[in-house]
Short mmCIF file of C-alpha atoms and ligand atoms in Angstrom, two decimals:
data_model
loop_
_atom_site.label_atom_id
_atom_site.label_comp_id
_atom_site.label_asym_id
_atom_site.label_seq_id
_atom_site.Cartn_x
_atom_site.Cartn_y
_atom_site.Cartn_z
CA UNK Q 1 80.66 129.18 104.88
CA UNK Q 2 82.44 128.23 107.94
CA UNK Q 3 83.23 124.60 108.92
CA UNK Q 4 84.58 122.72 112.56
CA UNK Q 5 86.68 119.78 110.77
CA UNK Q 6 87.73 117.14 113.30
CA UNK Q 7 90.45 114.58 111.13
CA UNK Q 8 91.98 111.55 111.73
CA UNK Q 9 95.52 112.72 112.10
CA UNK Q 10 97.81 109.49 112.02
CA UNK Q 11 101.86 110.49 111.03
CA UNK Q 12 102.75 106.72 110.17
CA UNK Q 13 101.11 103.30 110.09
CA UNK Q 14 102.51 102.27 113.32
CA UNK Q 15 101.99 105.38 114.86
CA UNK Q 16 98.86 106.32 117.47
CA UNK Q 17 96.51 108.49 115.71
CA UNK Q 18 93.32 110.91 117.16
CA UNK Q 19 90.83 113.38 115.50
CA UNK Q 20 92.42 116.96 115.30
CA UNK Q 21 89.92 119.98 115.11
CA UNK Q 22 90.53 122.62 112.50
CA UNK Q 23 88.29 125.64 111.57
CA UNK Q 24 88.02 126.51 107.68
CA UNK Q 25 86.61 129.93 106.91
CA UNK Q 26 85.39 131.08 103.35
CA UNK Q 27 84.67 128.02 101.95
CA UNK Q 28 82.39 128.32 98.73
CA UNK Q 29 78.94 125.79 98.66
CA UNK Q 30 80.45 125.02 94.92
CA UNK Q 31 83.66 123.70 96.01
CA UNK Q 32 84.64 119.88 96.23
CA UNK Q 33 85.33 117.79 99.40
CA UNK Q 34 88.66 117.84 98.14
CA UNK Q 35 88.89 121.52 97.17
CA UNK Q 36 87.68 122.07 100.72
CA UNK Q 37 90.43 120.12 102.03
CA UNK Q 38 93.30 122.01 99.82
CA UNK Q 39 91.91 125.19 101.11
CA UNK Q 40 92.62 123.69 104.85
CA UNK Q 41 95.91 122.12 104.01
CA UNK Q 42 97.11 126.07 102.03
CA UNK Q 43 96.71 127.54 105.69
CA UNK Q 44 98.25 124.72 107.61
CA UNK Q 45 101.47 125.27 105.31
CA UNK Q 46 101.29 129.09 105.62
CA UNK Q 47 101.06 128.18 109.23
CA UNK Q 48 103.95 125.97 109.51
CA UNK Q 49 102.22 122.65 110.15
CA UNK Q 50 101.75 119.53 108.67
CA UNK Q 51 98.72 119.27 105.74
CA UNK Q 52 96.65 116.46 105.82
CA UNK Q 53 97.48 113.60 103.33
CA UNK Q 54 94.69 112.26 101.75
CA UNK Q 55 94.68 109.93 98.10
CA UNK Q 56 93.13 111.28 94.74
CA UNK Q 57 94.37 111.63 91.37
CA UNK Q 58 91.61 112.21 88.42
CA UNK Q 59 88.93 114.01 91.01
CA UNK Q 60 86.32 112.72 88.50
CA UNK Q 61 85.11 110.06 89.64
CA UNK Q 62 87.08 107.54 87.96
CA UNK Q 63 90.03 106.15 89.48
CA UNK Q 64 88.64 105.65 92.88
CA UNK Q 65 91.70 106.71 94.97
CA UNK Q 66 89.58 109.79 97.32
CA UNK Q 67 88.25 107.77 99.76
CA UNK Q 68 87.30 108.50 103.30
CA UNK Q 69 84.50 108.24 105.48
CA UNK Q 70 82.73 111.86 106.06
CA UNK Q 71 80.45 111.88 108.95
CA UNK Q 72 80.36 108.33 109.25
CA UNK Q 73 79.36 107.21 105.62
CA UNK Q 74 81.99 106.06 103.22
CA UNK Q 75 82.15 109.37 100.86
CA UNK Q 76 79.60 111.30 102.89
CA UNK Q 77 76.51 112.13 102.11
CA UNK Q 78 75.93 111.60 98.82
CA UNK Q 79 75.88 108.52 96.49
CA UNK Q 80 79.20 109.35 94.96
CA UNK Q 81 82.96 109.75 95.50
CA UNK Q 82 84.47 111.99 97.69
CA UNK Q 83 86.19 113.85 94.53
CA UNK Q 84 82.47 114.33 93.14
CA UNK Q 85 80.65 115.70 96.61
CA UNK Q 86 80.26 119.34 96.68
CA UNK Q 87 80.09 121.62 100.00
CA UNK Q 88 76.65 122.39 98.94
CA UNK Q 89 75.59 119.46 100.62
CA UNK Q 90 77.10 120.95 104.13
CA UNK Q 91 75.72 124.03 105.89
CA UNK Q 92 77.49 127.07 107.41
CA UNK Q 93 78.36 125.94 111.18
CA UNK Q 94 78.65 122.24 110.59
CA UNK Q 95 81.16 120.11 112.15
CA UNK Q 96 82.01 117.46 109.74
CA UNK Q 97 84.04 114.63 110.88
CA UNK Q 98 86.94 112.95 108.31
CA UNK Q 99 88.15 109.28 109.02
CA UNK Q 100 90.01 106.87 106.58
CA UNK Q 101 88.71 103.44 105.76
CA UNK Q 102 88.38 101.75 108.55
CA UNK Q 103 88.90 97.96 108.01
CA UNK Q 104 91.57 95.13 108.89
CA UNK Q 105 92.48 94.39 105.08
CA UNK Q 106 92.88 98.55 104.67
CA UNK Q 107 95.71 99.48 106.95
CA UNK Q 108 96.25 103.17 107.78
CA UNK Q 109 99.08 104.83 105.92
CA UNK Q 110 98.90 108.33 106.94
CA UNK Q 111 96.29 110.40 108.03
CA UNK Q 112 93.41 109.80 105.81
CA UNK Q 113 95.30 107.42 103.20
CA UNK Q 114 94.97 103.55 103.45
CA UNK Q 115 96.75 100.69 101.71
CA UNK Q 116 94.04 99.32 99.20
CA UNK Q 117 96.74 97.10 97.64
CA UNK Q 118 95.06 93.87 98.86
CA UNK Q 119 92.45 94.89 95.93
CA UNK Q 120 95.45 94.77 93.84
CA UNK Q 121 96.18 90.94 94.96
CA UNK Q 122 92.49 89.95 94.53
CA UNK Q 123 92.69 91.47 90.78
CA UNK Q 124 95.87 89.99 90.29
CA UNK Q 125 94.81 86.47 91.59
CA UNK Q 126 92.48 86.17 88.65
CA UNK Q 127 90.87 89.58 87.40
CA UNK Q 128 92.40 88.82 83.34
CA UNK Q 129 91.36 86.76 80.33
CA UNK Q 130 93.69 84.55 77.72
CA UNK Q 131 94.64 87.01 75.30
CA UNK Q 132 96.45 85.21 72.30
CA UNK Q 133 99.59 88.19 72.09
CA UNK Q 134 100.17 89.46 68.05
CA UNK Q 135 98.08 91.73 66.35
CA UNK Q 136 94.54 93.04 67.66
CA UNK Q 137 91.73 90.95 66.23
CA UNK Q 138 89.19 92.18 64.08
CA UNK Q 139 86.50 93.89 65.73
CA UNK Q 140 83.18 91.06 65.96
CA UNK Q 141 85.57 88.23 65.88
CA UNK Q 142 83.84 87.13 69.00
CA UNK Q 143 80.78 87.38 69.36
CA UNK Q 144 78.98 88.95 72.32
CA UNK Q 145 75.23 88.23 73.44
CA UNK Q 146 73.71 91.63 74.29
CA UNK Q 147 72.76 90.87 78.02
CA UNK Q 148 76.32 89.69 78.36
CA UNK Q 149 77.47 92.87 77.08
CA UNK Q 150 75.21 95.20 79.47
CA UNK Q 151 76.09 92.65 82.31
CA UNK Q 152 79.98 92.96 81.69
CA UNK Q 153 79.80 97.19 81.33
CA UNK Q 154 77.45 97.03 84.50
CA UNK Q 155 80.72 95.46 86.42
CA UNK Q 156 83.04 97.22 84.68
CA UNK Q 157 82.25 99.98 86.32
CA UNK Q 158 83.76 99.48 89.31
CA UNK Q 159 86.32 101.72 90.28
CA UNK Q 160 87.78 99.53 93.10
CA UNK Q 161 87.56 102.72 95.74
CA UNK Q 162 86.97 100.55 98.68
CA UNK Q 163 83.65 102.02 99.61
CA UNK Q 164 81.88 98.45 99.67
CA UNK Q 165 84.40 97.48 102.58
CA UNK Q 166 84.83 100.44 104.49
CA UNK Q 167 81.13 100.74 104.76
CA UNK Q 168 80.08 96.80 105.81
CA UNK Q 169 80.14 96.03 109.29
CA UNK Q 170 82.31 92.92 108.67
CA UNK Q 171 84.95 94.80 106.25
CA UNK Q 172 83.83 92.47 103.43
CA UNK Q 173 85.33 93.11 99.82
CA UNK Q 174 82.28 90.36 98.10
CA UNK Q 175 80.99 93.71 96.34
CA UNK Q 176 84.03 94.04 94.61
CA UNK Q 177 85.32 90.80 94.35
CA UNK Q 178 82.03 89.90 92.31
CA UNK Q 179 82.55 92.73 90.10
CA UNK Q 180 85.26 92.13 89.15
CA UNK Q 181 84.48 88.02 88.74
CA UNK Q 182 81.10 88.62 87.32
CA UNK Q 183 82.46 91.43 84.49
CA UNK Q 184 84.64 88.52 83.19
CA UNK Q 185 82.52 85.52 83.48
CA UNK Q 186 79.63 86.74 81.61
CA UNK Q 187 81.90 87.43 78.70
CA UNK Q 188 82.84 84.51 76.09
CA UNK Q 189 86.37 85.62 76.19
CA UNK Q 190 86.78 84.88 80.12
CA UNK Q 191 85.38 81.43 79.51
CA UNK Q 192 88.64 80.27 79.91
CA UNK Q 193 89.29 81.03 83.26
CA UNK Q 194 85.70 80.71 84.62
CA UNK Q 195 86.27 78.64 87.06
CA UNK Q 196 89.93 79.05 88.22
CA UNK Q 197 88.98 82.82 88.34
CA UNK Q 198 86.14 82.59 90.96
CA UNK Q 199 87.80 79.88 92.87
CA UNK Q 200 91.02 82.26 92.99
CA UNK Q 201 89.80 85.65 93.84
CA UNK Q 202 87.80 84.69 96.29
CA UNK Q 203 90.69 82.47 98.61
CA UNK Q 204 92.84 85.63 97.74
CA UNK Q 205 89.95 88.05 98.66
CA UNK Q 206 89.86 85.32 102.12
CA UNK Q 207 93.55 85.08 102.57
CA UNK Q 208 93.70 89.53 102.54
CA UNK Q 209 91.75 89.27 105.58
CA UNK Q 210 88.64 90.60 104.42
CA UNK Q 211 85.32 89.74 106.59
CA UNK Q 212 82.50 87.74 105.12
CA UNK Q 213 79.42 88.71 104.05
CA UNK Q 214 76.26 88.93 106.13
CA UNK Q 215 73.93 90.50 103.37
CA UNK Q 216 73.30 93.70 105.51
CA UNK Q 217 74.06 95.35 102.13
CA UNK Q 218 75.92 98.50 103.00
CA UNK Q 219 78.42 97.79 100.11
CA UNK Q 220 75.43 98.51 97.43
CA UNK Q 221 74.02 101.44 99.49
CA UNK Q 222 77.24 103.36 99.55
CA UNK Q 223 78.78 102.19 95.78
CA UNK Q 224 79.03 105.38 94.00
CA UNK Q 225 79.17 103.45 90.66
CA UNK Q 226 75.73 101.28 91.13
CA UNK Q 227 77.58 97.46 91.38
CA UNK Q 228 74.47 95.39 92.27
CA UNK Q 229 73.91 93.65 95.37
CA UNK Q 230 72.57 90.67 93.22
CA UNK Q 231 76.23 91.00 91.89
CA UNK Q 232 77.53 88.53 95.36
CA UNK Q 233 75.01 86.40 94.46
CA UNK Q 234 75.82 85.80 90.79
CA UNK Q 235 79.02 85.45 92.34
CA UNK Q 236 78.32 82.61 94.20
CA UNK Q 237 76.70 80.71 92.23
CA UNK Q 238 79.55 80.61 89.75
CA UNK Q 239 81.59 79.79 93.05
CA UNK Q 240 79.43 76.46 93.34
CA UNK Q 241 79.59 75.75 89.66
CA UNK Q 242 83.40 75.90 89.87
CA UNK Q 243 83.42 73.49 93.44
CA UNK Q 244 81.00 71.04 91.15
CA UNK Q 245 83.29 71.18 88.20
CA UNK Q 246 86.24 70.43 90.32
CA UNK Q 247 88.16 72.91 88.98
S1 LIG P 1 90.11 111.24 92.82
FE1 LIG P 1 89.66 109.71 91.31
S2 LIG P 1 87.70 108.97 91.90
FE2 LIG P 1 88.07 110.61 93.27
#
């Protein structure tokens, strides 16, 4: 099929960007979004001109580097990431429109990549447990209840693509910030840093410049890996407990 692509064509992070309209012909329905993309950026460089930079590494899903917004929605129209959409889901004729993240805490680096480093800082800020440093302990030495266990995996998940933020009207990062609280707090090994951990993500997740969260939840509608909405709220409520325990 052939495609009208406008992109967000942006040479620097200081520099004035605008959409830039490219034809791609011969592009298969089993391709991915990204595949698509390489097949655009192999004629640019035949032609001489600059290919579009855009972030990915394992293009399965995992590492959450691909994103971009695809006819408005964050990863386009399907419930997964960009790496993992297929041109099956676009018709012959389309014009699809290609954007980066667009939020204040996300700043452009080029083209379609963004700086998601301030995910980085929130992680940093308290996103670990205690771990006593010599040899791994025996497997079972802690116990975990089930529920905790499901609870924790559910969180785990999150692949920290930036979807959540990119996708909320106010730029707010509470879906991941609560995943990656929540995935530690329900475990008996992060009962250490409980409280420090909520009360420290979220003033870093505030101090990154993130918006706050009106509930319009966006950031569950668009999370290609399922994180809960009721995640924010578990969230929370261990905020609270922390504030109570004067932590
Ligand atoms: S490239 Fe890793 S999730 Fe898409």
């Amino acid at each position: 099929m052939n495609l009208t692509l406008r992109i967000w064509r942006q040479s620097g992070p200081d520099a004035k960007g605008a959409m830039t309209t490219y034809e791609v012909t011969g592009i298969s329905p089993d391709m991915s979004f990204l595949e698509m993309l390489d097949t655009l950026n192999e004629d640019l460089i035949l032609r001489g001109e600059t290919p579009v930079a855009f972030d990915h590494d394992c293009r399965e899903g995992i590492c959450g580097a691909c994103g971009m917004v695809i006819n408005g929605q964050a990863h386009g129209p399907e419930r997964t990431t960009t790496c993992q959409l297929h041109m099956r889901h676009f018709s012959d004729g389309d014009t699809v429109d290609i954007e980066p993240w667009r939020a204040a805490a996300f700043p452009v680096v080029k083209d379609l990549v963004v700086d998601r480093s301030a995910f980085d800082r929130v992680i940093g800020s308290g996103g670990y447990i205690t771990a006593p440093t010599g040899s791994a302990p025996d497997a079972h030495a802690t116990p975990v209840p089930k529920d905790a266990a499901d609870a924790a995996f559910e969180h785990a998940e999150c692949i920290g693509c930036g979807a959540c933020v990119a996708a909320c009207p106010n730029g707010s990062a509470m879906l991941f910030t609560s995943a990656k609280v929540v995935h530690l707090n329900v475990l008996p090994q992060g009962g250490p840093e409980r409280e420090s951990r909520v009360l420290d993500m979220v003033d870093t997740m505030d101090a990154e410049g993130f918006g706050g969260c009106t509930n319009t939840g966006e950031c569950a509608t668009v999370c290609p890996k399922g994180i809960p909405l009721a995640s924010i709220t578990t969230m929370n409520r261990e905020y609270l407990r922390a504030l109570r325990k004067g932590a």
